[in-house]
C-alpha cells in the first residue's frame, strides 16, 4: 500500500501526516467555535490565559485562532445557516402553493 501510494499517487508519509494535521486543526477550531457559541462566551475567551492553558493541555501544538478569525468564521456559519433556512422555507412555500393548486 505504501509503495502504491508513493509510486502511483506521489503521496508520502509526510504529505499524509500534514493532511491529517490540517483535518485535526480544523476539527479543533470547529470545537473551539462550538464552545464559544454553545456556552455564550465572549470571543475574547480565546485570549484568556486559562483557556489557552486548557487548550494546550489537549494539544500542545494547536494554535488558537485570533478573535478576528473566530468572528469571521462565526459570521460565515451564520450566513450559510440563514441561507439554508431561507431555501428550506422557500421550498416549503413553493410546495404548499403547488398543493393548493391541485
PDB file of C-alpha atoms in Angstrom:
ATOM      1  CA  UNK A   1       0.000   0.000   0.000  1.00  0.00           C
ATOM      2  CA  UNK A   2       2.799   2.395   0.946  1.00  0.00           C
ATOM      3  CA  UNK A   3       4.595   1.655  -2.328  1.00  0.00           C
ATOM      4  CA  UNK A   4       1.389   2.122  -4.317  1.00  0.00           C
ATOM      5  CA  UNK A   5       0.558   5.469  -2.695  1.00  0.00           C
ATOM      6  CA  UNK A   6       4.109   6.701  -3.056  1.00  0.00           C
ATOM      7  CA  UNK A   7       4.750   5.429  -6.582  1.00  0.00           C
ATOM      8  CA  UNK A   8       1.376   5.934  -8.239  1.00  0.00           C
ATOM      9  CA  UNK A   9      -0.069   8.914  -6.393  1.00  0.00           C
ATOM     10  CA  UNK A  10       3.118  10.538  -5.054  1.00  0.00           C
ATOM     11  CA  UNK A  11       1.665  10.515  -1.547  1.00  0.00           C
ATOM     12  CA  UNK A  12       4.370  10.262   1.072  1.00  0.00           C
ATOM     13  CA  UNK A  13       4.039   9.744   4.798  1.00  0.00           C
ATOM     14  CA  UNK A  14       4.823  13.439   5.301  1.00  0.00           C
ATOM     15  CA  UNK A  15       2.055  14.528   2.940  1.00  0.00           C
ATOM     16  CA  UNK A  16      -0.434  12.181   4.589  1.00  0.00           C
ATOM     17  CA  UNK A  17       0.539  13.401   8.064  1.00  0.00           C
ATOM     18  CA  UNK A  18       0.278  17.082   7.092  1.00  0.00           C
ATOM     19  CA  UNK A  19      -3.192  16.422   5.657  1.00  0.00           C
ATOM     20  CA  UNK A  20      -4.199  14.652   8.868  1.00  0.00           C
ATOM     21  CA  UNK A  21      -2.840  17.527  10.960  1.00  0.00           C
ATOM     22  CA  UNK A  22      -4.831  20.014   8.861  1.00  0.00           C
ATOM     23  CA  UNK A  23      -8.006  17.971   9.440  1.00  0.00           C
ATOM     24  CA  UNK A  24      -7.285  17.781  13.167  1.00  0.00           C
ATOM     25  CA  UNK A  25      -6.655  21.536  13.308  1.00  0.00           C
ATOM     26  CA  UNK A  26      -9.934  22.267  11.509  1.00  0.00           C
ATOM     27  CA  UNK A  27     -11.838  19.929  13.835  1.00  0.00           C
ATOM     28  CA  UNK A  28     -10.246  21.585  16.862  1.00  0.00           C
ATOM     29  CA  UNK A  29     -11.128  25.045  15.521  1.00  0.00           C
ATOM     30  CA  UNK A  30     -14.747  23.978  14.947  1.00  0.00           C
ATOM     31  CA  UNK A  31     -14.849  22.667  18.522  1.00  0.00           C
ATOM     32  CA  UNK A  32     -13.488  25.967  19.869  1.00  0.00           C
ATOM     33  CA  UNK A  33     -16.131  27.859  17.879  1.00  0.00           C
ATOM     34  CA  UNK A  34     -18.808  25.469  19.139  1.00  0.00           C
ATOM     35  CA  UNK A  35     -17.629  26.011  22.708  1.00  0.00           C
ATOM     36  CA  UNK A  36     -17.678  29.799  22.370  1.00  0.00           C
ATOM     37  CA  UNK A  37     -21.176  29.784  20.844  1.00  0.00           C
ATOM     38  CA  UNK A  38     -22.626  26.978  22.956  1.00  0.00           C
ATOM     39  CA  UNK A  39     -21.508  28.463  26.257  1.00  0.00           C
ATOM     40  CA  UNK A  40     -22.225  32.048  25.161  1.00  0.00           C
ATOM     41  CA  UNK A  41     -18.653  33.170  25.791  1.00  0.00           C
ATOM     42  CA  UNK A  42     -17.209  36.435  24.543  1.00  0.00           C
ATOM     43  CA  UNK A  43     -14.811  35.971  21.632  1.00  0.00           C
ATOM     44  CA  UNK A  44     -12.046  37.281  23.867  1.00  0.00           C
ATOM     45  CA  UNK A  45     -12.157  33.975  25.792  1.00  0.00           C
ATOM     46  CA  UNK A  46      -9.580  32.680  23.304  1.00  0.00           C
ATOM     47  CA  UNK A  47      -7.122  35.248  24.683  1.00  0.00           C
ATOM     48  CA  UNK A  48      -7.686  34.162  28.286  1.00  0.00           C
ATOM     49  CA  UNK A  49      -4.546  32.560  29.746  1.00  0.00           C
ATOM     50  CA  UNK A  50      -6.519  29.808  31.498  1.00  0.00           C
ATOM     51  CA  UNK A  51      -8.414  28.967  28.307  1.00  0.00           C
ATOM     52  CA  UNK A  52      -5.137  28.831  26.374  1.00  0.00           C
ATOM     53  CA  UNK A  53      -3.625  26.609  29.071  1.00  0.00           C
ATOM     54  CA  UNK A  54      -6.615  24.261  28.887  1.00  0.00           C
ATOM     55  CA  UNK A  55      -6.481  24.007  25.086  1.00  0.00           C
ATOM     56  CA  UNK A  56      -2.718  23.452  25.168  1.00  0.00           C
ATOM     57  CA  UNK A  57      -3.398  20.591  27.573  1.00  0.00           C
ATOM     58  CA  UNK A  58      -5.400  18.907  24.811  1.00  0.00           C
ATOM     59  CA  UNK A  59      -2.935  19.640  22.012  1.00  0.00           C
ATOM     60  CA  UNK A  60       0.300  21.470  22.710  1.00  0.00           C
ATOM     61  CA  UNK A  61       0.828  22.305  19.030  1.00  0.00           C
ATOM     62  CA  UNK A  62      -2.640  23.680  18.252  1.00  0.00           C
ATOM     63  CA  UNK A  63      -2.665  27.424  17.657  1.00  0.00           C
ATOM     64  CA  UNK A  64      -5.885  29.005  18.870  1.00  0.00           C
ATOM     65  CA  UNK A  65      -7.427  31.304  16.244  1.00  0.00           C
ATOM     66  CA  UNK A  66      -7.475  35.042  16.861  1.00  0.00           C
ATOM     67  CA  UNK A  67     -10.763  36.677  17.823  1.00  0.00           C
ATOM     68  CA  UNK A  68     -10.975  38.259  14.351  1.00  0.00           C
ATOM     69  CA  UNK A  69     -10.731  34.816  12.736  1.00  0.00           C
ATOM     70  CA  UNK A  70     -13.397  33.420  15.076  1.00  0.00           C
ATOM     71  CA  UNK A  71     -15.686  36.351  14.310  1.00  0.00           C
ATOM     72  CA  UNK A  72     -15.282  35.801  10.563  1.00  0.00           C
ATOM     73  CA  UNK A  73     -15.892  32.045  10.851  1.00  0.00           C
ATOM     74  CA  UNK A  74     -18.961  32.525  13.043  1.00  0.00           C
ATOM     75  CA  UNK A  75     -20.353  35.099  10.611  1.00  0.00           C
ATOM     76  CA  UNK A  76     -19.797  32.741   7.659  1.00  0.00           C
ATOM     77  CA  UNK A  77     -21.527  29.900   9.514  1.00  0.00           C
ATOM     78  CA  UNK A  78     -24.415  32.209  10.423  1.00  0.00           C
ATOM     79  CA  UNK A  79     -24.813  33.396   6.835  1.00  0.00           C
ATOM     80  CA  UNK A  80     -24.687  29.829   5.495  1.00  0.00           C
ATOM     81  CA  UNK A  81     -27.259  28.703   8.064  1.00  0.00           C
ATOM     82  CA  UNK A  82     -29.516  31.652   7.303  1.00  0.00           C
ATOM     83  CA  UNK A  83     -29.329  30.914   3.575  1.00  0.00           C
ATOM     84  CA  UNK A  84     -30.108  27.242   4.182  1.00  0.00           C
ATOM     85  CA  UNK A  85     -33.169  28.097   6.281  1.00  0.00           C
ATOM     86  CA  UNK A  86     -34.316  30.625   3.680  1.00  0.00           C
ATOM     87  CA  UNK A  87     -34.065  27.977   0.944  1.00  0.00           C
ATOM     88  CA  UNK A  88     -35.970  25.447   3.051  1.00  0.00           C
ATOM     89  CA  UNK A  89     -38.743  27.969   3.690  1.00  0.00           C
ATOM     90  CA  UNK A  90     -38.872  28.945   0.012  1.00  0.00           C
ATOM     91  CA  UNK A  91     -39.182  25.263  -0.947  1.00  0.00           C
ATOM     92  CA  UNK A  92     -41.896  24.744   1.656  1.00  0.00           C
ATOM     93  CA  UNK A  93     -43.890  27.739   0.384  1.00  0.00           C
ATOM     94  CA  UNK A  94     -43.447  26.564  -3.205  1.00  0.00           C
ATOM     95  CA  UNK A  95     -44.636  23.028  -2.377  1.00  0.00           C
ATOM     96  CA  UNK A  96     -47.522  24.416  -0.341  1.00  0.00           C
ATOM     97  CA  UNK A  97     -48.627  26.590  -3.287  1.00  0.00           C
ATOM     98  CA  UNK A  98     -48.461  23.591  -5.646  1.00  0.00           C
ATOM     99  CA  UNK A  99     -50.683  21.576  -3.303  1.00  0.00           C
ATOM    100  CA  UNK A 100     -53.185  24.456  -3.152  1.00  0.00           C
ATOM    101  CA  UNK A 101     -53.367  24.490  -6.946  1.00  0.00           C
ATOM    102  CA  UNK A 102     -54.108  20.768  -7.071  1.00  0.00           C
TER     103      UNK A 102
END
